Coordinates of C-alpha atoms and ligand atoms in Angstrom, one line a residue:
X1 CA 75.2 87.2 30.1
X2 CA 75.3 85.2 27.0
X3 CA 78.1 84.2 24.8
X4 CA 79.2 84.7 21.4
X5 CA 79.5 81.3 19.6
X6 CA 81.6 80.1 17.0
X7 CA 80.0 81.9 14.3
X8 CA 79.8 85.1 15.9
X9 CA 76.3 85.2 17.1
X10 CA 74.9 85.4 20.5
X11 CA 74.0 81.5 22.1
X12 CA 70.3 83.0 22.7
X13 CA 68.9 79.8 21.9
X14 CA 70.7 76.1 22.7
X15 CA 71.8 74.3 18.9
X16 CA 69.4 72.2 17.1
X17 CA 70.9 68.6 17.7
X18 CA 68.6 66.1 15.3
X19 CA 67.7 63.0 17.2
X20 CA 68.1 60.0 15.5
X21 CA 66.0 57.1 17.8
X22 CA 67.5 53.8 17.5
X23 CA 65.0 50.8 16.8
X24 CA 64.3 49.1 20.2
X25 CA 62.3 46.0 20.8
X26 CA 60.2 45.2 24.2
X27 CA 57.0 45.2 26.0
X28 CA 56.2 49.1 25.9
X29 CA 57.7 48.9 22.1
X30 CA 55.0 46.2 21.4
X31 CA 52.4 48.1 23.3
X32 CA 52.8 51.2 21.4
X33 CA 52.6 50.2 18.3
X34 CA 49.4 48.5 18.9
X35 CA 47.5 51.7 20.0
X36 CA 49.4 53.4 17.1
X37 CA 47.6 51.1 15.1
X38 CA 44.6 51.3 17.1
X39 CA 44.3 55.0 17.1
X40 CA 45.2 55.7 13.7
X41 CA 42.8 52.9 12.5
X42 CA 39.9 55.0 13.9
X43 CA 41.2 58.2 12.8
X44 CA 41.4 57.3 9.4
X45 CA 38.1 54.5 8.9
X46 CA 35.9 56.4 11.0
X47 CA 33.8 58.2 8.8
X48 CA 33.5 55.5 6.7
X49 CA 30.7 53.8 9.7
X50 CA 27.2 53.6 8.4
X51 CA 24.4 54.7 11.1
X52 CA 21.0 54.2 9.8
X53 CA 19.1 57.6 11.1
X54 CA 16.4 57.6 9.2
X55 CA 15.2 59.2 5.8
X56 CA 16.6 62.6 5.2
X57 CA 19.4 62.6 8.0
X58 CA 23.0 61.9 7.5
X59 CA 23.8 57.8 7.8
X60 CA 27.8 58.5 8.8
X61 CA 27.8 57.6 12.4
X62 CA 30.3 60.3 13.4
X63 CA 29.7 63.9 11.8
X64 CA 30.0 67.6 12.6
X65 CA 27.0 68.9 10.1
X66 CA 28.2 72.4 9.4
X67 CA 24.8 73.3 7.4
X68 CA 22.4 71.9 10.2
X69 CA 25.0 72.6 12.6
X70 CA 24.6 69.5 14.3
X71 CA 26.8 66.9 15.3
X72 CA 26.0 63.5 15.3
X73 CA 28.1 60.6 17.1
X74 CA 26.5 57.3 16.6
X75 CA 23.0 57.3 18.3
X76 CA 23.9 60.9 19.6
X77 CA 22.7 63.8 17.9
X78 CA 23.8 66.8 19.2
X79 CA 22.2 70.3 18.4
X80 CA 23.4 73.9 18.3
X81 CA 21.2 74.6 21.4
X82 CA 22.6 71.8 23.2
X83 CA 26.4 73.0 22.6
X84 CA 26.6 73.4 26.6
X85 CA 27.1 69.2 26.4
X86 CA 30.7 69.7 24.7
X87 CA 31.8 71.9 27.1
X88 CA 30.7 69.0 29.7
X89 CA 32.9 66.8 27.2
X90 CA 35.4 68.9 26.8
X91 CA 35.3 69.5 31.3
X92 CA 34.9 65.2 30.9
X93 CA 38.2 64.4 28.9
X94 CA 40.3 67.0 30.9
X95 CA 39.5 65.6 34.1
X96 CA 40.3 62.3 33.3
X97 CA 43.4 63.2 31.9
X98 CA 44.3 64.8 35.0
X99 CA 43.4 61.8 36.9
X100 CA 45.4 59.2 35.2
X101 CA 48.7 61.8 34.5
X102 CA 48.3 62.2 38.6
X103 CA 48.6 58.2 38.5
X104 CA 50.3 57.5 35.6
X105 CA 52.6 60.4 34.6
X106 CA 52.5 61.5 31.1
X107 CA 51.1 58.6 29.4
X108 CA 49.1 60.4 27.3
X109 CA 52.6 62.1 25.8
X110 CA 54.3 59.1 25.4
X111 CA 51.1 56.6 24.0
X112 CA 48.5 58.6 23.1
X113 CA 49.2 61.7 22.0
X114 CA 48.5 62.5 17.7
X115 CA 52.1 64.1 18.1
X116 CA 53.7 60.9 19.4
X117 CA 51.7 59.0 17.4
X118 CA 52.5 60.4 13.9
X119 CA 56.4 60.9 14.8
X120 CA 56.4 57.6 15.4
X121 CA 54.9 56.5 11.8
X122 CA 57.1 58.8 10.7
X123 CA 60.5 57.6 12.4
X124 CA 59.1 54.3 11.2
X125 CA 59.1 55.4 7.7
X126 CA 62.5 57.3 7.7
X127 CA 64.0 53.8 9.3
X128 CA 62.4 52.0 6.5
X129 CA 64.1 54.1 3.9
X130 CA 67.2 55.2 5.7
X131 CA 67.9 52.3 8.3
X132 CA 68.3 52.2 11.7
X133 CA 70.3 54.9 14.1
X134 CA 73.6 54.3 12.8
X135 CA 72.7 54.4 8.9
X136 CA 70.8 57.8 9.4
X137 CA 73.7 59.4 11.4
X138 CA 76.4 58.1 8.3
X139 CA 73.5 59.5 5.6
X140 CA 73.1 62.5 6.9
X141 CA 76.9 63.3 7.3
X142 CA 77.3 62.0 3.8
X143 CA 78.0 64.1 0.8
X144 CA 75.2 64.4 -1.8
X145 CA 74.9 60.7 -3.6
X146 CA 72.7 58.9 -5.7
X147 CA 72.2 56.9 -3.0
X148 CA 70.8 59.9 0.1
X149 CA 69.3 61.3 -2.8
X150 CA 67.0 58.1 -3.6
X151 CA 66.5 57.4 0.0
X152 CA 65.6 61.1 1.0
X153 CA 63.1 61.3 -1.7
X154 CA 61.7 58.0 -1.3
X155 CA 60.9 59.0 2.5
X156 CA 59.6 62.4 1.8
X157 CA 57.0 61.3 -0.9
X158 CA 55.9 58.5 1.6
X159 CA 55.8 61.3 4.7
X160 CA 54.0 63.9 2.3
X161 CA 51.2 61.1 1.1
X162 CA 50.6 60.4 4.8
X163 CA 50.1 63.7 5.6
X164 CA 47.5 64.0 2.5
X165 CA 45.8 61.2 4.3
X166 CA 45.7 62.6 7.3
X167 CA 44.1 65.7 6.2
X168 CA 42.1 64.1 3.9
X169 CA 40.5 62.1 6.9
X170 CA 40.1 65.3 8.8
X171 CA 37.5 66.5 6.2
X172 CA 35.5 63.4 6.7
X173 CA 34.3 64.2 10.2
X174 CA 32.7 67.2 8.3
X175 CA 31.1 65.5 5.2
X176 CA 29.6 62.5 4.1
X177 CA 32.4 60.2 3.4
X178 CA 31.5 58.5 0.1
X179 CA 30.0 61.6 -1.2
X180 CA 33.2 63.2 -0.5
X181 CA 35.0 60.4 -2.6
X182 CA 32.4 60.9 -5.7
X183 CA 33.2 64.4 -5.8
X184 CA 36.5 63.7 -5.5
X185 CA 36.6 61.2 -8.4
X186 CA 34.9 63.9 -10.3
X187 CA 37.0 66.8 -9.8
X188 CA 35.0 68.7 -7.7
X189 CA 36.2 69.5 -4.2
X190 CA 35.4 73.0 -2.8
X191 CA 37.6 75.8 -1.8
X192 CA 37.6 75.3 1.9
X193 CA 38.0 71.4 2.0
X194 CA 41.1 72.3 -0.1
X195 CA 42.2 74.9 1.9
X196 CA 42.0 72.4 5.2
X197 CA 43.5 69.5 3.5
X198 CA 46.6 71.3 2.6
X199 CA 46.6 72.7 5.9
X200 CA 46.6 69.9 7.8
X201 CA 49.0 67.8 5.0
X202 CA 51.1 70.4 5.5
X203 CA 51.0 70.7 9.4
X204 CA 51.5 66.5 9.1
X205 CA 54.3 66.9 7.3
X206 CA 56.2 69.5 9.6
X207 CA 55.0 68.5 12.8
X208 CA 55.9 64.7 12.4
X209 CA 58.6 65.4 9.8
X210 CA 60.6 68.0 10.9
X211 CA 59.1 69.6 14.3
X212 CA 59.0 65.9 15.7
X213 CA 60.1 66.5 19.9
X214 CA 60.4 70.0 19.8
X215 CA 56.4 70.2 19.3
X216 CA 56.9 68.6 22.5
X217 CA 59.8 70.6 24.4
X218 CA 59.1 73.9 23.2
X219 CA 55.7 74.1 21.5
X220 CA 53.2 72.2 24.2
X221 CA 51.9 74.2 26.7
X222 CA 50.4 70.6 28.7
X223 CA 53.9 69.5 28.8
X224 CA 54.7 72.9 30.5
X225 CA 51.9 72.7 33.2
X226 CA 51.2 68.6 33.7
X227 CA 53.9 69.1 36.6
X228 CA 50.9 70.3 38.7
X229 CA 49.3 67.3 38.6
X230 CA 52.2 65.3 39.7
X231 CA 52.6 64.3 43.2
X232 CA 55.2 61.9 44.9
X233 CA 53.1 58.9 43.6
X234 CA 52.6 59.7 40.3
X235 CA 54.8 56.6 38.5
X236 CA 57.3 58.3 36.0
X237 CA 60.2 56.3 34.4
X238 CA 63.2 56.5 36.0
X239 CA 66.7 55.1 36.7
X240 CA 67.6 53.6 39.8
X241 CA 70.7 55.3 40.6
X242 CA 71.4 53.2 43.9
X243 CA 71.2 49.9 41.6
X244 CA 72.7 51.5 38.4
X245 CA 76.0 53.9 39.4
X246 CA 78.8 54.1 39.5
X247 CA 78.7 53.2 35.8
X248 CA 81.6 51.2 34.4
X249 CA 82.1 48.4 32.0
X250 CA 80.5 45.0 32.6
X251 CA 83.9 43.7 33.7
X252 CA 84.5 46.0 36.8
X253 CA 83.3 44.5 39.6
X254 CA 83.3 47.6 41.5
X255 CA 81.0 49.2 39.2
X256 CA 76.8 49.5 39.5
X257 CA 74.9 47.5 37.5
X258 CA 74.6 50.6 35.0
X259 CA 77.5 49.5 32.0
X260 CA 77.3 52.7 30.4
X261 CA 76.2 51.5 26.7
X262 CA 74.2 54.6 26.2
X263 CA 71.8 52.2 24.6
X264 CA 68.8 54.3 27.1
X265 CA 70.1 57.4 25.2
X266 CA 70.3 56.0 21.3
X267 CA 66.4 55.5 21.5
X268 CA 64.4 58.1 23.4
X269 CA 63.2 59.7 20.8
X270 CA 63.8 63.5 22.8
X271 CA 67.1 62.5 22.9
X272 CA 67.6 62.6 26.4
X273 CA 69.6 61.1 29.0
X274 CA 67.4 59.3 31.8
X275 CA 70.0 59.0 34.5
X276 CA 70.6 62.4 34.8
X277 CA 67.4 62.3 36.7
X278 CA 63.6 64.0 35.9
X279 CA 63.9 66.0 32.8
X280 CA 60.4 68.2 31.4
X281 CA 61.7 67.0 28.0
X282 CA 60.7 63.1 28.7
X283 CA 57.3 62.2 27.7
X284 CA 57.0 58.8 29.7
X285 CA 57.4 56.5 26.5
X286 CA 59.2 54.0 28.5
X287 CA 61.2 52.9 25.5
X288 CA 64.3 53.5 27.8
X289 CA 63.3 50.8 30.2
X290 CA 63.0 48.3 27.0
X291 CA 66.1 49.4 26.2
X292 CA 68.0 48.8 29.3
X293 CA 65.8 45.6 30.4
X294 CA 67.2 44.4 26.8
X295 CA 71.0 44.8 27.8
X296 CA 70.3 43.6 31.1
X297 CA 69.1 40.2 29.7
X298 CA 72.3 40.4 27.5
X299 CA 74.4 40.6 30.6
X300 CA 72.3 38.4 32.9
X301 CA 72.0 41.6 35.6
X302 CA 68.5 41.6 36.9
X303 CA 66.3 44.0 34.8
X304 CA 64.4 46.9 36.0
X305 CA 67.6 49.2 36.2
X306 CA 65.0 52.0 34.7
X307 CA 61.5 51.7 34.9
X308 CA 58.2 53.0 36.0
X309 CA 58.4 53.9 39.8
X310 CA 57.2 57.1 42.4
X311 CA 59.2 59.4 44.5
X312 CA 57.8 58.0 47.0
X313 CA 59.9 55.3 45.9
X314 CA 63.0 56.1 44.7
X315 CA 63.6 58.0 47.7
X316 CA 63.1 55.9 50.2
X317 CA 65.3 53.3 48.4
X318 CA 68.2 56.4 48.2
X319 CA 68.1 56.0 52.1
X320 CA 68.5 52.7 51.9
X321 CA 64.6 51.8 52.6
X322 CA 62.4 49.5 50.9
X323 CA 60.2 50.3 48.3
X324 CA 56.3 50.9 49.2
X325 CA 53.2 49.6 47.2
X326 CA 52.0 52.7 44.6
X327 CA 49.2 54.3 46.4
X328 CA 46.2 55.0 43.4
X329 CA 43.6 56.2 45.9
X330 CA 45.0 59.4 47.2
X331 CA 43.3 62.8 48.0
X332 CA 44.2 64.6 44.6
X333 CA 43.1 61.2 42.6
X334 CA 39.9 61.0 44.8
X335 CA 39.0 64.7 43.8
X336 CA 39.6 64.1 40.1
X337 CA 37.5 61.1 40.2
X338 CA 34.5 62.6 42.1
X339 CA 34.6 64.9 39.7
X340 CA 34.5 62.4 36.1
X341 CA 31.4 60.6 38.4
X342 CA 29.8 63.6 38.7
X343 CA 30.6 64.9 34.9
X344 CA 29.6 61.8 33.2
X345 CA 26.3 61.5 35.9
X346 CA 25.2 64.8 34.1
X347 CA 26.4 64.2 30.5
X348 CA 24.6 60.8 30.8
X349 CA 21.7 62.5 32.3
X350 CA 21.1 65.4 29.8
X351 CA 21.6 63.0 26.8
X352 CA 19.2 60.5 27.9
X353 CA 16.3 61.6 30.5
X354 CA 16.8 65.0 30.4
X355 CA 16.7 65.7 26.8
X356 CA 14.6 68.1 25.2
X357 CA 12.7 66.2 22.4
X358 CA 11.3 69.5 21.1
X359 CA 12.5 72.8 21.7
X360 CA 10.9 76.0 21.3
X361 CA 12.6 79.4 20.6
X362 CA 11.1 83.0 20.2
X363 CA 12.2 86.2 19.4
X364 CA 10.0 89.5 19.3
X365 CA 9.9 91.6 16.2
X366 CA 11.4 95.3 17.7
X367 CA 10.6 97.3 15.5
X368 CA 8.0 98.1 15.4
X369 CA 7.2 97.0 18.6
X370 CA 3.3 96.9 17.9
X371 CA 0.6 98.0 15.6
X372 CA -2.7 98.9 16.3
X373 CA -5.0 96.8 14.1
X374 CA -8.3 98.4 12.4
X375 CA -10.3 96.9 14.8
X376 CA -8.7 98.2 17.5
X377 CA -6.7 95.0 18.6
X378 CA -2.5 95.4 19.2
X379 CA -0.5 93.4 17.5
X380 CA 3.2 91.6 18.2
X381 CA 5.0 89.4 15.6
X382 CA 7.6 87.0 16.2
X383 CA 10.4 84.7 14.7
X384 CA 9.0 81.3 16.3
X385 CA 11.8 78.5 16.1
X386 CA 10.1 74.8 16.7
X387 CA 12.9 72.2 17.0
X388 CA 11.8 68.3 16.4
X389 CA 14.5 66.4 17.6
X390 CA 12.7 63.1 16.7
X391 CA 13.6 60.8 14.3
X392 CA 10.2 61.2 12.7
X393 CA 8.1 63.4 11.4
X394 CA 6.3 65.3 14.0
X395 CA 2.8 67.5 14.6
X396 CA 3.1 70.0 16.4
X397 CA 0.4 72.9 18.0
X398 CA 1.6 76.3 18.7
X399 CA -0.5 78.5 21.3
X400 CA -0.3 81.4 23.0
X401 CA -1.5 81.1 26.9
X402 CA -1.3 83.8 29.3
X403 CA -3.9 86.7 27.6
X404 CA -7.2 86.3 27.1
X405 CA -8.5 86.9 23.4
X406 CA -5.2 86.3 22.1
X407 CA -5.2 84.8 18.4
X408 CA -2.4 83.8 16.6
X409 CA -2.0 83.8 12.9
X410 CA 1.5 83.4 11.1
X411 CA 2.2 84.6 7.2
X412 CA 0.9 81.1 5.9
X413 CA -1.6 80.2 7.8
X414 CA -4.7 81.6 9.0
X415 CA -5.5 82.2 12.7
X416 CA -6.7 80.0 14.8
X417 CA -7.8 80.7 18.3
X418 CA -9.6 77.5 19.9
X419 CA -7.1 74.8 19.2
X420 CA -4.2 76.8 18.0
X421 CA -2.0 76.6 14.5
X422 CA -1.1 72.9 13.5
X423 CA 2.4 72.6 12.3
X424 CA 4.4 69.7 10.8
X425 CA 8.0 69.7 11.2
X426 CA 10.3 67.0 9.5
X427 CA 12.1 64.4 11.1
X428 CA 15.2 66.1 13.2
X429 CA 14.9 69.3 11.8
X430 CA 13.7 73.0 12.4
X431 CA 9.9 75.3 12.3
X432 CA 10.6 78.3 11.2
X433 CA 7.7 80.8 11.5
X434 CA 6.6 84.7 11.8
X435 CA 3.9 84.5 14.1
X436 CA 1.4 87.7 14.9
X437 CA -0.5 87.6 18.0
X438 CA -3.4 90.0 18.1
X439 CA -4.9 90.6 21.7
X440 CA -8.0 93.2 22.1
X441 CA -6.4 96.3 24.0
X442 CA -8.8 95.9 26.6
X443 CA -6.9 93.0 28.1
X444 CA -4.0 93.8 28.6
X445 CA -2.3 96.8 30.0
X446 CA 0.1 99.3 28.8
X447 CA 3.8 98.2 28.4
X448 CA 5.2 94.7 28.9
X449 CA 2.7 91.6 29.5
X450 CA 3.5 88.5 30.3
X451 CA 2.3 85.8 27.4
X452 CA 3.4 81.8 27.2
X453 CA 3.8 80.4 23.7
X454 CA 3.5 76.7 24.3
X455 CA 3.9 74.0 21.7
X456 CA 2.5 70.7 22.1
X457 CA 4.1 67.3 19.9
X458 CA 2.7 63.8 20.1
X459 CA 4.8 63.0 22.6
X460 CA 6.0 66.0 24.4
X461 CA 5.6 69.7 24.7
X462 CA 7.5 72.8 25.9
X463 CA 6.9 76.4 26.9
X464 CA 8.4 79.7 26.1
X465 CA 8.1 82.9 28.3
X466 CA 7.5 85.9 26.5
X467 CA 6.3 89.0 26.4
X468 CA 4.1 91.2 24.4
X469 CA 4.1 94.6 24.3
X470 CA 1.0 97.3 24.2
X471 CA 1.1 101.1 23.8
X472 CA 0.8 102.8 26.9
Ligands
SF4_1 S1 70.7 51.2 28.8 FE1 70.8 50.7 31.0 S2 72.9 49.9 31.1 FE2 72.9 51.0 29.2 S3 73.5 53.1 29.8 FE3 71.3 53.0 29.9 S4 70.9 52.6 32.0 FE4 73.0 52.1 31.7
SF4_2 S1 63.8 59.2 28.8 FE1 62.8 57.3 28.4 S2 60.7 57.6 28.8 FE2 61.6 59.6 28.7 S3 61.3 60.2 26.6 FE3 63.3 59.2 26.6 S4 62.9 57.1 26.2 FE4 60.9 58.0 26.6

């Protein structure tokens, strides 16, 4: 049954507390800012990489080409055709993040994750203006004042021209980079690369700003479901209640080594408490543990009161036990990494080896299916797509194989039936023909026959199976 709260409304949903993480100082601290500055180095400067492709193709060495509808990272260049190679990716980076949360916990929540990433600059930001946990708390409490309001502004305009970065750098990955910034410069910036910079400024700005741990409480469905991959020797942080309680004050010599400072509280940034055990709320930051290692130090106790451990572990200490070695190679971890070997054996085979270097696609005109031809010959036409995925201008020869008598003739060029039609297709790009194929009705039969359309390039060929169709 719920309650009825102060206010006279029904306690459906628990009261927004606003965490205020205190500023702590240690190993994972150090660590976390570096792939902060890491990760949002690349996200921001990536676009701005040169990749010499040759003439007439894009030189950024990571873009999603929306007209060609290509995308091209570094030496990679992947085509609309080949879109079956980001679901491999896609199959690739899930994977492996199930392996190492099955090891690791959730390190990609607390490290790696944009949402932890951008909270943190932000908290970093809001510290900078507003000062550490105890400031905050005393300026938020505090009446309006020249001083909040100077402080609150301050912190907003910095969080809000973040945010235009950030969604600025979005629409990069979709453009070339310095063209982007001469447009800019002039004015000119379209409709939809405005609509998705203030979209993802204003996401930034929420998310980071406002949003901040409940993204991750209430809002992440892999926070809700990376319990699955968790067995009992998965490392997560925890307290080591044998070690640490009874709580009490450094002076009580009856006490655990815990002294109750609250110091592992006043800086997780979800504002939990770690030694009331496992909580879905904590994202593995391990800021705790520098916390407490911190005020260990201080009071010359050994440190290690939290930190990364297994079940495994922490059970078999509760019955008094010794702690085992962390097992990495386990059935569950075995499976996931069979299964990267395999996906990157395939991704690394169809982007090298097996690549198609041309591609060719056809689709038959339906209506009308055929025409009979003055001189008694049927006729087919086709929309005949030739891809060159070389770097170079390539010639290619399109022929049909399959029928005898069959000649082939597209809107542009004449026929050809000994050697077939010569095209030349650009450097990375597409053929686009209509092709007619005229066969004399004697031979073939009535209905469906089998033809090949087979394109031949300098340096490799391919083969489409079609079908051409005669009056019955
Ligand atoms: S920081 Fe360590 S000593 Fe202080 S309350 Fe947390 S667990 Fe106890
Ligand atoms: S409990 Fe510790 S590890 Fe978990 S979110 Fe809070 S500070 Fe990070």
């Amino acid at each position: 049954m719920t309650e009825i709260n102060k206010s006279g409304t029904n306690d459906l949903f628990e009261e927004h507390k606003k965490v205020f993480p205190a500023r702590v100082k240690g190993k994972f601290r150090s660590l976390k800012w570096k792939l902060l500055i890491l990760f949002l180095s690349i996200y921001y400067f990536l676009p701005f990489i040169r990749w010499e492709r040759g003439e007439g193709l894009p030189n950024q060495a990571v873009l999603i080409d929306t007209a060609s509808r290509k995308f091209y990272f570094f030496f990679i260049e992947v085509w609309p055709q080949e879109v079956f190679i980001f679901t491999g990716l896609l199959a690739l980076a899930a994977i492996t993040l199930f392996f190492v949360t099955s090891i690791l916990g959730r390190i990609w929540c607390g490290y790696a994750c944009p949402q932890t990433i951008w909270t943190d600059l932000f908290i970093a930001v809001e510290r900078f203006f507003e000062g550490d946990r105890v400031q905050r708390i005393r300026l938020q409490n505090n009446k309006l004042s020249f001083n909040k309001i100077w402080r609150k502004t301050l912190k907003h305009l910095t969080w809000l021209l973040i945010s235009v970065f950030t969604g600025g750098a979005f629409i990069l990955y979709f453009t070339d980079a310095p063209t982007f910034f001469k447009h800019l410069s002039e004015f000119q910036i379209s409709y939809p690369a405005l609509f998705w910079i203030s979209t993802l400024t204003l996401s930034t700005y929420i998310l980071a700003g406002f949003a901040r741990e409940h993204v991750c409480t209430y809002m992440c469905p892999y926070a809700r479901f990376q319990g699955s991959m968790f067995d009992e020797d998965t490392m997560i942080v925890s307290f080591d209640e044998k070690r640490g309680e009874p709580r009490g004050k450094v002076s009580n010599k009856n006490a655990g080594d815990c002294i109750d400072c609250n110091r592992c509280v006043a800086v997780c940034p979800t504002g939990i408490d770690i030694r009331n055990g496992q909580q879905y709320q904590c994202i593995n930051c391990a800021l705790c543990i520098d916390a407490c290692n911190d005020i260990m130090q201080k009071v010359k106790r050994p440190t290690g009161l939290i930190k990364y451990d297994t079940l495994t572990n922490i059970n078999a200490r509760a019955k008094g036990l010794e702690g085992s070695k962390i097992r990495i190679m386990r059935p569950r971890s075995i499976i996931y990494l069979t299964l990267i070997l395999t996906f990157s054996a395939l991704i690394i085979y169809t982007l090298s080896a097996g690549k198609k270097m041309i591609d060719i696609n056809v689709i038959r005109d339906r209506n009308p299916m055929y025409i009979q031809l003055s001189n008694g010959d049927i006729r087919n036409a086709y929309r005949v797509h030739i891809l060159n995925k070389y770097p170079t201008e390539q010639k290619f020869t399109l022929s049909v194989e399959g029928v005898k008598g069959a000649v082939i003739s597209t809107s542009h060029q004449g026929s050809n039936k000994e050697h077939g039609l010569i095209v030349n297709i650009k450097a990375s790009d597409i053929g686009d023909y209509r092709l007619f194929v005229d066969i004399p009705k004697n031979n073939i039969k009535a209905g469906n026959n089998k033809i090949k359309f087979v394109v031949i390039g300098e340096k490799a060929q391919d083969i489409y199976d079609g079908i051409f169709i005669a009056p019955k």
